[in-house]
């Protein structure tokens, strides 16, 4: 089974970016742990700071992956184009992920325009949010 993680803007700076909110682990180090935990799953990572590149990646994921874990960063809150792309690749399941508890932060972070297009959302568990999303996708695929 193949799963694609897509990380949006500024998530390439995990480890040094606002560590009090996002922690000190880099995505590369975290990914090693994730791959060890889900040894039977092939996990690819794609990161882009550009909306169009994220949309292109979503388009190419259909047929190539069993599911996508998407942290769209700030695009979460206003990108109708990414929400449309998620719907456009249906039935590919896309799980929305956030490291921080966006519901407990600024008002503008409480709205996700992509959530209604996603299979589900996992929010606020730190980097473990990605674990939980991969687990959800693998368990559903096994049903
Ligand atoms: C984030 C939350 C977003 O509001 C923010 O813009 C990010 C990271 C998170 O993982 O907590 O870039 O998606």
PDB file of C-alpha atoms and ligand atoms in Angstrom:
ATOM      1  CA  UNK A   1       0.000   0.000   0.000  1.00  0.00           C
ATOM      2  CA  UNK A   2       1.243   3.452  -0.924  1.00  0.00           C
ATOM      3  CA  UNK A   3       0.400   6.658   0.917  1.00  0.00           C
ATOM      4  CA  UNK A   4       1.414  10.162  -0.064  1.00  0.00           C
ATOM      5  CA  UNK A   5       1.975  12.925   2.469  1.00  0.00           C
ATOM      6  CA  UNK A   6       1.605  16.403   1.017  1.00  0.00           C
ATOM      7  CA  UNK A   7       2.891  19.280   3.110  1.00  0.00           C
ATOM      8  CA  UNK A   8       2.024  22.821   2.127  1.00  0.00           C
ATOM      9  CA  UNK A   9       3.635  26.207   2.695  1.00  0.00           C
ATOM     10  CA  UNK A  10       6.254  26.736   5.395  1.00  0.00           C
ATOM     11  CA  UNK A  11       6.178  23.110   6.482  1.00  0.00           C
ATOM     12  CA  UNK A  12       9.644  22.640   4.955  1.00  0.00           C
ATOM     13  CA  UNK A  13      10.828  24.637   7.969  1.00  0.00           C
ATOM     14  CA  UNK A  14       9.507  22.199  10.580  1.00  0.00           C
ATOM     15  CA  UNK A  15      12.081  21.852  13.326  1.00  0.00           C
ATOM     16  CA  UNK A  16      12.938  25.547  13.422  1.00  0.00           C
ATOM     17  CA  UNK A  17       9.630  27.208  12.546  1.00  0.00           C
ATOM     18  CA  UNK A  18       7.817  28.497  15.659  1.00  0.00           C
ATOM     19  CA  UNK A  19       9.007  25.488  17.709  1.00  0.00           C
ATOM     20  CA  UNK A  20       6.695  26.406  20.604  1.00  0.00           C
ATOM     21  CA  UNK A  21       3.780  25.619  18.258  1.00  0.00           C
ATOM     22  CA  UNK A  22       5.145  23.026  15.833  1.00  0.00           C
ATOM     23  CA  UNK A  23       7.868  21.342  17.910  1.00  0.00           C
ATOM     24  CA  UNK A  24      11.541  20.784  17.154  1.00  0.00           C
ATOM     25  CA  UNK A  25      11.385  17.649  15.020  1.00  0.00           C
ATOM     26  CA  UNK A  26      12.249  18.026  11.338  1.00  0.00           C
ATOM     27  CA  UNK A  27       9.932  16.317   8.853  1.00  0.00           C
ATOM     28  CA  UNK A  28      12.842  14.171   7.636  1.00  0.00           C
ATOM     29  CA  UNK A  29      13.551  12.811  11.141  1.00  0.00           C
ATOM     30  CA  UNK A  30       9.864  12.334  11.828  1.00  0.00           C
ATOM     31  CA  UNK A  31       9.399  10.532   8.513  1.00  0.00           C
ATOM     32  CA  UNK A  32      12.045   7.974   9.476  1.00  0.00           C
ATOM     33  CA  UNK A  33      10.031   7.178  12.618  1.00  0.00           C
ATOM     34  CA  UNK A  34       6.779   7.029  10.661  1.00  0.00           C
ATOM     35  CA  UNK A  35       8.236   4.685   8.043  1.00  0.00           C
ATOM     36  CA  UNK A  36       9.625   2.425  10.795  1.00  0.00           C
ATOM     37  CA  UNK A  37       6.226   2.311  12.485  1.00  0.00           C
ATOM     38  CA  UNK A  38       4.375   1.528   9.249  1.00  0.00           C
ATOM     39  CA  UNK A  39       6.987  -0.731   7.677  1.00  0.00           C
ATOM     40  CA  UNK A  40       4.390  -2.403   5.451  1.00  0.00           C
ATOM     41  CA  UNK A  41       3.320   0.950   3.964  1.00  0.00           C
ATOM     42  CA  UNK A  42       5.260   2.839   1.319  1.00  0.00           C
ATOM     43  CA  UNK A  43       5.138   6.461   2.442  1.00  0.00           C
ATOM     44  CA  UNK A  44       6.160   9.230   0.062  1.00  0.00           C
ATOM     45  CA  UNK A  45       6.538  12.868   1.053  1.00  0.00           C
ATOM     46  CA  UNK A  46       5.954  15.898  -1.140  1.00  0.00           C
ATOM     47  CA  UNK A  47       6.287  19.477   0.078  1.00  0.00           C
ATOM     48  CA  UNK A  48       5.563  22.668  -1.801  1.00  0.00           C
ATOM     49  CA  UNK A  49       5.036  26.292  -0.936  1.00  0.00           C
ATOM     50  CA  UNK A  50       2.937  26.768  -4.077  1.00  0.00           C
ATOM     51  CA  UNK A  51      -0.797  26.219  -4.389  1.00  0.00           C
ATOM     52  CA  UNK A  52      -0.628  25.086  -8.036  1.00  0.00           C
ATOM     53  CA  UNK A  53       2.103  22.538  -7.313  1.00  0.00           C
ATOM     54  CA  UNK A  54       0.011  21.043  -4.513  1.00  0.00           C
ATOM     55  CA  UNK A  55      -2.963  20.799  -6.877  1.00  0.00           C
ATOM     56  CA  UNK A  56      -0.823  19.143  -9.580  1.00  0.00           C
ATOM     57  CA  UNK A  57       0.435  16.631  -7.016  1.00  0.00           C
ATOM     58  CA  UNK A  58      -3.109  15.822  -5.886  1.00  0.00           C
ATOM     59  CA  UNK A  59      -4.106  15.223  -9.521  1.00  0.00           C
ATOM     60  CA  UNK A  60      -1.219  12.824 -10.074  1.00  0.00           C
ATOM     61  CA  UNK A  61      -1.927  10.949  -6.823  1.00  0.00           C
ATOM     62  CA  UNK A  62      -5.162   9.398  -8.083  1.00  0.00           C
ATOM     63  CA  UNK A  63      -4.403   5.880  -9.246  1.00  0.00           C
ATOM     64  CA  UNK A  64      -0.884   6.023  -7.826  1.00  0.00           C
ATOM     65  CA  UNK A  65      -1.692   6.066  -4.092  1.00  0.00           C
ATOM     66  CA  UNK A  66      -4.260   4.440  -1.804  1.00  0.00           C
ATOM     67  CA  UNK A  67      -4.656   7.698   0.074  1.00  0.00           C
ATOM     68  CA  UNK A  68      -3.232  11.134   0.759  1.00  0.00           C
ATOM     69  CA  UNK A  69      -2.393  12.825   4.064  1.00  0.00           C
ATOM     70  CA  UNK A  70      -2.625  16.553   3.443  1.00  0.00           C
ATOM     71  CA  UNK A  71      -1.358  19.355   5.634  1.00  0.00           C
ATOM     72  CA  UNK A  72      -2.226  22.308   3.428  1.00  0.00           C
ATOM     73  CA  UNK A  73      -0.816  24.819   5.938  1.00  0.00           C
ATOM     74  CA  UNK A  74      -2.404  28.254   5.614  1.00  0.00           C
ATOM     75  CA  UNK A  75      -4.049  27.257   2.298  1.00  0.00           C
ATOM     76  CA  UNK A  76      -6.406  25.229   4.482  1.00  0.00           C
ATOM     77  CA  UNK A  77      -8.167  28.393   5.450  1.00  0.00           C
ATOM     78  CA  UNK A  78      -8.838  29.909   2.029  1.00  0.00           C
ATOM     79  CA  UNK A  79      -7.883  27.729  -0.939  1.00  0.00           C
ATOM     80  CA  UNK A  80     -11.074  26.844  -2.791  1.00  0.00           C
ATOM     81  CA  UNK A  81      -8.780  25.571  -5.572  1.00  0.00           C
ATOM     82  CA  UNK A  82      -7.267  22.906  -3.278  1.00  0.00           C
ATOM     83  CA  UNK A  83     -10.741  21.994  -1.966  1.00  0.00           C
ATOM     84  CA  UNK A  84     -11.900  21.576  -5.585  1.00  0.00           C
ATOM     85  CA  UNK A  85      -8.815  19.470  -6.412  1.00  0.00           C
ATOM     86  CA  UNK A  86      -9.579  17.122  -3.513  1.00  0.00           C
ATOM     87  CA  UNK A  87     -13.124  16.683  -4.852  1.00  0.00           C
ATOM     88  CA  UNK A  88     -11.782  16.290  -8.384  1.00  0.00           C
ATOM     89  CA  UNK A  89      -9.645  13.265  -7.434  1.00  0.00           C
ATOM     90  CA  UNK A  90     -12.523  11.482  -5.683  1.00  0.00           C
ATOM     91  CA  UNK A  91     -12.711   8.647  -4.619  1.00  0.00           C
ATOM     92  CA  UNK A  92      -9.058   9.014  -3.566  1.00  0.00           C
ATOM     93  CA  UNK A  93      -9.295   9.498   0.223  1.00  0.00           C
ATOM     94  CA  UNK A  94      -7.580  12.647   1.463  1.00  0.00           C
ATOM     95  CA  UNK A  95      -7.121  13.092   5.212  1.00  0.00           C
ATOM     96  CA  UNK A  96      -6.650  16.660   6.433  1.00  0.00           C
ATOM     97  CA  UNK A  97      -3.950  16.977   9.067  1.00  0.00           C
ATOM     98  CA  UNK A  98      -2.793  19.784  11.307  1.00  0.00           C
ATOM     99  CA  UNK A  99       0.049  19.647  13.792  1.00  0.00           C
ATOM    100  CA  UNK A 100      -1.373  22.374  16.000  1.00  0.00           C
ATOM    101  CA  UNK A 101      -4.892  22.552  17.388  1.00  0.00           C
ATOM    102  CA  UNK A 102      -6.180  25.104  14.907  1.00  0.00           C
ATOM    103  CA  UNK A 103      -9.466  25.361  16.832  1.00  0.00           C
ATOM    104  CA  UNK A 104      -7.581  26.795  19.793  1.00  0.00           C
ATOM    105  CA  UNK A 105      -5.641  29.425  17.815  1.00  0.00           C
ATOM    106  CA  UNK A 106      -6.564  32.602  15.918  1.00  0.00           C
ATOM    107  CA  UNK A 107     -10.122  32.944  14.640  1.00  0.00           C
ATOM    108  CA  UNK A 108      -9.037  32.715  10.966  1.00  0.00           C
ATOM    109  CA  UNK A 109      -7.495  29.274  11.596  1.00  0.00           C
ATOM    110  CA  UNK A 110     -10.784  27.860  12.861  1.00  0.00           C
ATOM    111  CA  UNK A 111     -12.214  27.703   9.343  1.00  0.00           C
ATOM    112  CA  UNK A 112     -11.075  24.979   6.990  1.00  0.00           C
ATOM    113  CA  UNK A 113     -12.409  25.268   3.449  1.00  0.00           C
ATOM    114  CA  UNK A 114     -10.854  21.897   2.593  1.00  0.00           C
ATOM    115  CA  UNK A 115     -12.392  19.913   5.500  1.00  0.00           C
ATOM    116  CA  UNK A 116     -15.754  19.272   3.778  1.00  0.00           C
ATOM    117  CA  UNK A 117     -13.912  17.787   0.770  1.00  0.00           C
ATOM    118  CA  UNK A 118     -11.733  15.503   2.911  1.00  0.00           C
ATOM    119  CA  UNK A 119     -12.403  11.986   4.189  1.00  0.00           C
ATOM    120  CA  UNK A 120     -11.743  13.294   7.702  1.00  0.00           C
ATOM    121  CA  UNK A 121      -9.553  15.608   9.721  1.00  0.00           C
ATOM    122  CA  UNK A 122      -6.939  14.989  12.416  1.00  0.00           C
ATOM    123  CA  UNK A 123      -5.940  18.089  14.278  1.00  0.00           C
ATOM    124  CA  UNK A 124      -3.795  19.064  17.221  1.00  0.00           C
ATOM    125  CA  UNK A 125      -1.766  15.961  18.069  1.00  0.00           C
ATOM    126  CA  UNK A 126       1.571  17.419  17.091  1.00  0.00           C
ATOM    127  CA  UNK A 127       3.516  15.315  14.593  1.00  0.00           C
ATOM    128  CA  UNK A 128       1.475  12.334  15.820  1.00  0.00           C
ATOM    129  CA  UNK A 129      -1.382  13.755  13.703  1.00  0.00           C
ATOM    130  CA  UNK A 130       0.382  12.229  10.670  1.00  0.00           C
ATOM    131  CA  UNK A 131       0.635   8.826  12.418  1.00  0.00           C
ATOM    132  CA  UNK A 132      -3.076   8.885  13.142  1.00  0.00           C
ATOM    133  CA  UNK A 133      -3.916   9.819   9.553  1.00  0.00           C
ATOM    134  CA  UNK A 134      -1.751   7.007   8.123  1.00  0.00           C
ATOM    135  CA  UNK A 135      -3.339   4.614  10.612  1.00  0.00           C
ATOM    136  CA  UNK A 136      -6.851   5.705   9.568  1.00  0.00           C
ATOM    137  CA  UNK A 137      -6.051   5.226   5.874  1.00  0.00           C
ATOM    138  CA  UNK A 138      -4.479   1.795   6.391  1.00  0.00           C
ATOM    139  CA  UNK A 139      -7.334   0.595   8.601  1.00  0.00           C
ATOM    140  CA  UNK A 140      -9.977   1.767   6.142  1.00  0.00           C
ATOM    141  CA  UNK A 141      -8.156   0.169   3.224  1.00  0.00           C
ATOM    142  CA  UNK A 142      -8.187  -3.134   5.130  1.00  0.00           C
ATOM    143  CA  UNK A 143     -11.983  -3.051   5.682  1.00  0.00           C
TER     144      UNK A 143
HETATM  145  C1  LIG B   1      -0.950  24.129  10.280  1.00  0.00           C
HETATM  146  C2  LIG B   1      -1.953  25.168  10.800  1.00  0.00           C
HETATM  147  C3  LIG B   1      -2.126  26.299   9.817  1.00  0.00           C
HETATM  148  O1  LIG B   1      -3.048  27.258  10.316  1.00  0.00           O
HETATM  149  C4  LIG B   1      -0.808  26.990   9.565  1.00  0.00           C
HETATM  150  O2  LIG B   1      -0.955  28.002   8.591  1.00  0.00           O
HETATM  151  C5  LIG B   1       0.274  26.029   9.177  1.00  0.00           C
HETATM  152  C6  LIG B   1       0.375  24.778   9.928  1.00  0.00           C
HETATM  153  C7  LIG B   1      -0.670  23.012  11.314  1.00  0.00           C
HETATM  154  O3  LIG B   1      -0.174  21.972  10.899  1.00  0.00           O
HETATM  155  O4  LIG B   1      -0.921  23.193  12.497  1.00  0.00           O
HETATM  156  O5  LIG B   1       1.096  26.301   8.324  1.00  0.00           O
HETATM  157  O6  LIG B   1      -1.494  23.518   9.124  1.00  0.00           O
END
